[in-house]
Short mmCIF file of C-alpha atoms in Angstrom, two decimals:
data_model
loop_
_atom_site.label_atom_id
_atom_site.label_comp_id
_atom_site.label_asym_id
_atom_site.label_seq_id
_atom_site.Cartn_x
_atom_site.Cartn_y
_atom_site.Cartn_z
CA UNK A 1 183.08 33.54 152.01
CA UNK A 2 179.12 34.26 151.66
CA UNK A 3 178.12 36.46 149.18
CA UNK A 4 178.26 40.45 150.26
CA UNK A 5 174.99 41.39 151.54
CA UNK A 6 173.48 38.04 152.26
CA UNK A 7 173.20 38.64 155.95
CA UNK A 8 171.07 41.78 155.32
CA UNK A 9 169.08 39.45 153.16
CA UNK A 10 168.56 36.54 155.41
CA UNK A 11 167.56 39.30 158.34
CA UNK A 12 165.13 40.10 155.89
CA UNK A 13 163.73 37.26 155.49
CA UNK A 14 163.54 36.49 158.92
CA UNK A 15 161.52 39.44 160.18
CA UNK A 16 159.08 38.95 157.19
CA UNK A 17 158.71 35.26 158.65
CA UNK A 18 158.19 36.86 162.39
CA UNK A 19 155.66 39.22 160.65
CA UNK A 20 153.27 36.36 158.87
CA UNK A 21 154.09 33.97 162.21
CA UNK A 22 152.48 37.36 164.13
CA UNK A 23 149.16 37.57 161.39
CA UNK A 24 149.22 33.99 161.46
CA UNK A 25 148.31 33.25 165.34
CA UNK A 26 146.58 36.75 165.47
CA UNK A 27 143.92 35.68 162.83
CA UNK A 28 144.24 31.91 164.54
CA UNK A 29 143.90 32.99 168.03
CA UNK A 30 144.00 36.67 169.38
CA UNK A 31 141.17 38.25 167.22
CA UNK A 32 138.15 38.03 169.31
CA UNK A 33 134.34 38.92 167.74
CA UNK A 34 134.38 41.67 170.28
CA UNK A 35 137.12 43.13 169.01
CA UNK A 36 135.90 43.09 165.36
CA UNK A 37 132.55 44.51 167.18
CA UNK A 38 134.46 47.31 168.15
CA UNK A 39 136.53 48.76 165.19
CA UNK A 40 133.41 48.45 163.07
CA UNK A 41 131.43 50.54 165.13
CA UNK A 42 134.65 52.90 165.43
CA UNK A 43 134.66 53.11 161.45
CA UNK A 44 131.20 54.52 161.78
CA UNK A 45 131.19 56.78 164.99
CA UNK A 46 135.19 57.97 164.08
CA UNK A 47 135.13 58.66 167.92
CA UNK A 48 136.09 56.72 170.94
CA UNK A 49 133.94 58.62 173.24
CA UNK A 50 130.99 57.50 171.20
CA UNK A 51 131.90 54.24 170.67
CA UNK A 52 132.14 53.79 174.79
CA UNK A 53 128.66 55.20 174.97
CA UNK A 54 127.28 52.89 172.07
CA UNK A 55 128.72 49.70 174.49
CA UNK A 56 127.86 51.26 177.34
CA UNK A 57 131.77 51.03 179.15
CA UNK A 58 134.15 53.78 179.74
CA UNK A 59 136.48 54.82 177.46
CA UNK A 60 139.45 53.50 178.97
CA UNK A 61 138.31 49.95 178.35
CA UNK A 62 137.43 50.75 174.00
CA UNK A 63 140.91 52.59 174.00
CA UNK A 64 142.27 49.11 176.10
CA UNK A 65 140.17 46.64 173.53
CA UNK A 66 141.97 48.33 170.32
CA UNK A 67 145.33 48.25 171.65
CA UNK A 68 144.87 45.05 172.22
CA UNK A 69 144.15 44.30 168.38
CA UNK A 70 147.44 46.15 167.75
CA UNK A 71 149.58 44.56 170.35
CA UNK A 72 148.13 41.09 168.83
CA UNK A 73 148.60 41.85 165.22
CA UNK A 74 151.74 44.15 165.31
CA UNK A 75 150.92 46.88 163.61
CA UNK A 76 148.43 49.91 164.62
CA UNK A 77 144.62 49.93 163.36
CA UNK A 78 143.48 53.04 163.77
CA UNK A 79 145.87 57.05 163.94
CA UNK A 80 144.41 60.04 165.79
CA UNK A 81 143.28 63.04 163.63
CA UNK A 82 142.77 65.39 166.07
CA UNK A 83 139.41 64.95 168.12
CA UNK A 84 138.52 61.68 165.82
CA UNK A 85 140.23 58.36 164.69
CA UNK A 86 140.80 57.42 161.84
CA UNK A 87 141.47 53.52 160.58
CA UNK A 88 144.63 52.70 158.97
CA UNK A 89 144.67 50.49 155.78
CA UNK A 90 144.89 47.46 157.99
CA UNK A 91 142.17 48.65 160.26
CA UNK A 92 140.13 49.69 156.83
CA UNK A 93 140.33 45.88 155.70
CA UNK A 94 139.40 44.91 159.31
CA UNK A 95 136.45 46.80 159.30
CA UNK A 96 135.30 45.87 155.88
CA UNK A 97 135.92 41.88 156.42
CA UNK A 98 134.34 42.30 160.17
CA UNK A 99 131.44 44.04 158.72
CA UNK A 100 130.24 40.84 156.56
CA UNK A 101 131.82 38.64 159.23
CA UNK A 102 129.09 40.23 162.02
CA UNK A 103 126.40 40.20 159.49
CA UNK A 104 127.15 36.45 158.83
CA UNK A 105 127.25 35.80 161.83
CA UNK A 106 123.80 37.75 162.41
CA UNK A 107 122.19 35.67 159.88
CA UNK A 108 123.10 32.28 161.51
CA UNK A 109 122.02 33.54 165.02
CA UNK A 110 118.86 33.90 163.28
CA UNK A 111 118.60 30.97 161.50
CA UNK A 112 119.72 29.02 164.91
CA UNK A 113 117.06 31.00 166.69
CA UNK A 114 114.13 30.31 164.17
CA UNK A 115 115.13 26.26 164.41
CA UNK A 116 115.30 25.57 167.66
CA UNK A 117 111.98 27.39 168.05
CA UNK A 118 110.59 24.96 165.99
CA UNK A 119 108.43 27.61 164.11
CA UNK A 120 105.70 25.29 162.40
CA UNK A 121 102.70 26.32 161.13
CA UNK A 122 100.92 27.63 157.35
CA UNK A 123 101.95 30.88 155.95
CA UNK A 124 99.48 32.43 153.13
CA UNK A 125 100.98 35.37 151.31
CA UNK A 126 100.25 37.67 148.48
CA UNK A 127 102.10 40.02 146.89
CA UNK A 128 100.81 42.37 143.76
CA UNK A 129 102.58 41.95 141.09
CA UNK A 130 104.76 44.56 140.75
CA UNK A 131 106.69 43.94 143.84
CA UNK A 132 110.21 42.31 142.89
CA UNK A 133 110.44 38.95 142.59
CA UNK A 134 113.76 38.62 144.12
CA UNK A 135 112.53 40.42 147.17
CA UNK A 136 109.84 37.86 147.51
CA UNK A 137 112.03 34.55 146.51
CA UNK A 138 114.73 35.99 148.97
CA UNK A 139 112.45 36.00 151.40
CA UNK A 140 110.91 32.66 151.20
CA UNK A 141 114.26 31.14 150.83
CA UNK A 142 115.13 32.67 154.24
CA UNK A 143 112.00 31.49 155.77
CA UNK A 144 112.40 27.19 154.52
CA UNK A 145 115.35 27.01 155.99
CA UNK A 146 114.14 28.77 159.68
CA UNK A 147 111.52 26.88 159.60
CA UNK A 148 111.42 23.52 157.47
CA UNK A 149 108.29 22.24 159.21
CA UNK A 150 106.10 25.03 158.36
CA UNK A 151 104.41 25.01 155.00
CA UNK A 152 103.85 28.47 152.79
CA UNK A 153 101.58 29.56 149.96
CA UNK A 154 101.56 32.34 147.46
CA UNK A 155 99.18 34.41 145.67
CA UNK A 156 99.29 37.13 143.28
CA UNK A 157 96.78 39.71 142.94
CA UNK A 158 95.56 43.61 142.82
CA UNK A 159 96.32 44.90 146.76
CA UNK A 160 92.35 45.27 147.44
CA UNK A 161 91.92 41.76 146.26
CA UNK A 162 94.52 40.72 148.81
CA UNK A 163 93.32 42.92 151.29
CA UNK A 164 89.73 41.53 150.80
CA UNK A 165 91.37 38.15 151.18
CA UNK A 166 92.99 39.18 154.63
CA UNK A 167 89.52 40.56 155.79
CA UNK A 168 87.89 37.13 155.30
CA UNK A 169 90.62 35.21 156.93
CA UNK A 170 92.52 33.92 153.59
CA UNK A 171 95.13 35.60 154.03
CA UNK A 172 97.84 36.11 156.77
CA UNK A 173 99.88 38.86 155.06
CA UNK A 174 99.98 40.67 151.86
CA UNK A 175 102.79 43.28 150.28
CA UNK A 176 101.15 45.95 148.21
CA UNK A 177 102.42 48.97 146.80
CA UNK A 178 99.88 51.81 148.19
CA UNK A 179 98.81 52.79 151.65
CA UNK A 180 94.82 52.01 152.72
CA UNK A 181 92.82 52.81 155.19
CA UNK A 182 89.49 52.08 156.06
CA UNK A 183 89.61 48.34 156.54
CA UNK A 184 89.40 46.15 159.94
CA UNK A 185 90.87 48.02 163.16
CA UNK A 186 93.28 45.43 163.59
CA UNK A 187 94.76 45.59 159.78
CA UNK A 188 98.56 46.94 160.52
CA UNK A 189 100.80 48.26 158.04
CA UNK A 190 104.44 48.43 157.95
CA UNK A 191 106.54 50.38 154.49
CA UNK A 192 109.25 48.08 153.85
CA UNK A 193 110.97 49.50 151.53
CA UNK A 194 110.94 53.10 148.30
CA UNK A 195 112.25 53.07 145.09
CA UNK A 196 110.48 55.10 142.38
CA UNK A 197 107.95 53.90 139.89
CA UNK A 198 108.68 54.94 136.11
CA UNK A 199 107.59 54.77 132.69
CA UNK A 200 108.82 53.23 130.48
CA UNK A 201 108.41 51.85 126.92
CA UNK A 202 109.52 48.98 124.77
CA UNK A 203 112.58 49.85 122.85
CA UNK A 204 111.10 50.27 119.71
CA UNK A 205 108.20 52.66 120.62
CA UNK A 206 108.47 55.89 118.78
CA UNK A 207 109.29 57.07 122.26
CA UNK A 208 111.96 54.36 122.84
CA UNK A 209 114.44 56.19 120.76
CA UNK A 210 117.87 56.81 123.79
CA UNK A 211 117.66 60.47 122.63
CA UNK A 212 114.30 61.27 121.93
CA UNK A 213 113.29 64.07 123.28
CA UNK A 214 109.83 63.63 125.56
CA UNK A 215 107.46 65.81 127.89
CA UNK A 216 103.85 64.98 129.31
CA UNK A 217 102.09 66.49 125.81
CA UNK A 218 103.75 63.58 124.05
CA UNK A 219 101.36 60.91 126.65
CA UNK A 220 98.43 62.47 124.99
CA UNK A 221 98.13 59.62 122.02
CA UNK A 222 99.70 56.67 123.10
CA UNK A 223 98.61 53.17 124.06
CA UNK A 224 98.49 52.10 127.74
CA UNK A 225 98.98 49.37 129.70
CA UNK A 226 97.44 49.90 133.09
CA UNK A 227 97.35 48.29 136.28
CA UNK A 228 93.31 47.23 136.54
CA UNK A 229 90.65 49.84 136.92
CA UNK A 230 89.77 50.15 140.32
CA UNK A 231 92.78 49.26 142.28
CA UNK A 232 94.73 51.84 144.50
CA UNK A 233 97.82 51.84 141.48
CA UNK A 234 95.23 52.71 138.64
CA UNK A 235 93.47 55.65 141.06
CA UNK A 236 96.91 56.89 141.88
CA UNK A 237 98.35 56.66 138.43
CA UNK A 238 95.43 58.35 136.66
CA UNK A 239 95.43 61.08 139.30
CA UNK A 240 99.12 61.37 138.23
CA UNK A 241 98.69 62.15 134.90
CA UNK A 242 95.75 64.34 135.31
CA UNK A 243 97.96 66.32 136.81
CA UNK A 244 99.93 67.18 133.63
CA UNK A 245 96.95 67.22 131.77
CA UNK A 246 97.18 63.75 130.38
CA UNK A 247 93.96 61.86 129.82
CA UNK A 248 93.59 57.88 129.13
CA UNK A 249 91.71 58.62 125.85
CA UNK A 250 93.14 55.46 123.87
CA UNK A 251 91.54 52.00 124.87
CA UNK A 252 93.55 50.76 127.34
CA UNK A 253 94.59 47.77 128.34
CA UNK A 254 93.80 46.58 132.08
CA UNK A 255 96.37 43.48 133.01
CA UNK A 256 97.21 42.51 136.52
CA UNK A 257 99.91 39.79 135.16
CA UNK A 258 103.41 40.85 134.49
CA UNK A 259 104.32 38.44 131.95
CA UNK A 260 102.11 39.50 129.75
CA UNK A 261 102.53 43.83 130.13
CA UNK A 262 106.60 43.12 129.68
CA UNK A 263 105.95 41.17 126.50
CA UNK A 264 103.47 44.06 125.34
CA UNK A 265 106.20 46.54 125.85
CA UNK A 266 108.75 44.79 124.13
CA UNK A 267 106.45 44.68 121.00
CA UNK A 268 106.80 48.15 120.98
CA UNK A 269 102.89 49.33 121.15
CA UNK A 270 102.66 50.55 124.70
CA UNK A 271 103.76 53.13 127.77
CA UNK A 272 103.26 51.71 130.86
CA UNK A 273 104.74 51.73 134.34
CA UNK A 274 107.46 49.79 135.87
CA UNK A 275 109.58 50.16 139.32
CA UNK A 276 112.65 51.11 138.67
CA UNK A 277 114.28 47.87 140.13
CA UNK A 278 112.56 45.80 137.56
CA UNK A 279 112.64 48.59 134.63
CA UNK A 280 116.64 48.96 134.83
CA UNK A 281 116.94 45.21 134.27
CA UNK A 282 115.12 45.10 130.76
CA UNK A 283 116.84 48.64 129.99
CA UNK A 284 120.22 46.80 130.37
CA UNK A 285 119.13 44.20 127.95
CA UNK A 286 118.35 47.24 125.51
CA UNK A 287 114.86 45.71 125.57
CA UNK A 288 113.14 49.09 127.29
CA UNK A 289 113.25 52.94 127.43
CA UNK A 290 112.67 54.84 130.81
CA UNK A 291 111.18 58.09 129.97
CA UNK A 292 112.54 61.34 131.26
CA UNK A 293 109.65 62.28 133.39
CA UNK A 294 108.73 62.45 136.77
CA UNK A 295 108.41 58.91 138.52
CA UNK A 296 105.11 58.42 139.91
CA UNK A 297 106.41 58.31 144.03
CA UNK A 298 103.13 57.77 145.63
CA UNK A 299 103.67 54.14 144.19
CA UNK A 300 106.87 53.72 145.47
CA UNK A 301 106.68 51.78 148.48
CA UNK A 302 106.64 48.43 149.49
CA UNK A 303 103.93 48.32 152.16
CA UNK A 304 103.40 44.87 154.24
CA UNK A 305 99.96 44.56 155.58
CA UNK A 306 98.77 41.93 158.33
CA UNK A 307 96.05 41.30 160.60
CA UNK A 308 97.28 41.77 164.49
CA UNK A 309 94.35 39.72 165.79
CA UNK A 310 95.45 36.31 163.66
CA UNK A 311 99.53 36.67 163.41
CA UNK A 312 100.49 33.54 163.88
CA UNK A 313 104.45 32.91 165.11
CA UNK A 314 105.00 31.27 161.13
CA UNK A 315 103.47 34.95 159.74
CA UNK A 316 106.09 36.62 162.28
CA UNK A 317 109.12 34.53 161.12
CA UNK A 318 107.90 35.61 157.42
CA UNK A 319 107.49 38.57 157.82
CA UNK A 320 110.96 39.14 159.53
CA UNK A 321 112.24 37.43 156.24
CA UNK A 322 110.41 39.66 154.21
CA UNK A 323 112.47 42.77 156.30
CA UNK A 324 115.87 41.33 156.29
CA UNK A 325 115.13 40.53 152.20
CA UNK A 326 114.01 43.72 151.14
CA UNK A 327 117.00 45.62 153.45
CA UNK A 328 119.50 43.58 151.33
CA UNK A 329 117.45 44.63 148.16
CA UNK A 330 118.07 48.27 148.85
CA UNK A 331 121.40 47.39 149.97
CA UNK A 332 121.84 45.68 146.34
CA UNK A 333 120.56 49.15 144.49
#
């Protein structure tokens, strides 16, 4: 005689067998892109009225597309909440999988798109140096692989030196951190991306104590390390300060290269300024101090500059990369 209860169990069983059979051939076969399309557009609009006008159908045929996921899978994906929808748990982990699914799938359109173009061609870039590196090697990683015929160089420099280098021809783009004016008509620019400037000092500064208290008044007799005298960032950080009163009385020192301002500011002798992308890393480390002021926003943005009469279909793909790179770089922060 079987044991009591064992037919309850082995019903069990069986149904939990039907159940991963069901996910099995639903995640094999009956899951379509559009459908994933669909409920991630639904997770942002909440509303199947507005997800029908986003594809341009009726919605009849959005209400038919996500009862189709259900009928497939076997369970529901989304539960009305009076005029909106909200996902389910399943539908929740549909929606976040689909999301990176599309965007991979995005990225290899792309990528696809750029090779059988053939892009070819010389790319010459500059960047100042204050722009983050990852943004940049992101970006140039992208572009090798659209285009592995095309060849690339790199410069680093104050933005009117770049700027001055795109005037003369040198130059086919060039990512600065302030907005001019007053060069060729045909110079476009384009802000990337905004995250605040800061100062900061080294750790063991006198101001790089976690609790020490600071205001503007305590600026007045320190050491700086400035960008050089003359560019946009040195006009728009001494116009900063001025504002608070604060006057570069103490010899300053004028570098353009990074290395060398981060290993001043470790050695404890200097205020300086940093974006806060780059300043957070070193803070982490316990290496640096962001001060409690103000950040300096006029210095905030990542502006790409070209020259429309000389874009070349190589400076295009670039700069594409350089978008796509610096979205994910927000996305990252």
């Amino acid at each position: 005689m079987p044991p009591r209860g064992g037919a309850h169990r082995s019903r069990e069983a069986s149904a939990v067998a039907t159940t991963d059979n069901t996910i099995e051939r639903f995640f094999r076969s009956g899951l379509k892109l559009g459908h994933l399309r669909i409920l991630v557009t639904l997770g942002e609009l909440r509303q199947v009225t507005r997800v029908a006008a986003a594809f341009h159908v009726t919605q009849p045929a959005i209400s038919k597309q996500i009862a189709e996921v259900e009928e497939a899978l076997g369970a529901p994906v989304v539960q009305r909440v009076g005029n909106a929808v909200e996902l389910t748990g399943i539908g929740r982990v549909l929606v976040e999988r689909g999301t990176e699914i599309l965007r991979q799938i995005e990225l290899a359109r792309r990528d696809v798109s750029a090779l059988t173009a053939g892009t070819a061609g010389h790319v010459r870039f500059g960047a100042v140096v204050t722009i983050p590196q990852p943004l940049i090697a992101h970006a140039v990683e992208l572009f090798t692989r659209r285009a592995p015929t095309a060849s690339f160089s790199f410069v680093e420099a104050t933005l009117d030196r770049l700027l001055k280098m795109m005037d003369e021809g040198n130059l086919d783009l060039a990512l600065g951190r302030n907005r001019v004016t007053g060069h060729l008509p045909v110079m476009r620019h384009e802000s990337l991306h905004h995250e605040p400037f800061v100062f900061v000092v080294g750790a063991r500064h006198a101001l790089g104590g976690p609790d020490t208290v600071v205001s503007w008044d305590d600026l007045h007799d320190v050491r700086w390390i400035t960008p050089m005298r003359g560019s946009p960032a040195f006009a728009t950080m001494v116009e900063m300060l001025a504002e608070h009163g604060v006057t570069l009385h103490h010899p300053a020192i004028e570098s353009s290269s990074l290395a060398l301002n981060l290993s001043l500011l470790r050695g404890g002798d200097f205020v300086s300024i940093l974006p806060l992308s780059l300043a957070r890393r070193y803070v982490q480390r316990g290496s640096m101090r962001v001060l409690p002021l103000p950040p300096l926003a006029p210095l905030g943005e990542a502006i790409l500059y070209w020259r429309e009469d000389t874009t070349t279909p190589a400076a295009q793909l670039f700069a594409a990369c350089l978008r796509e790179s610096s979205a994910e770089l927000i996305e990252a922060g």
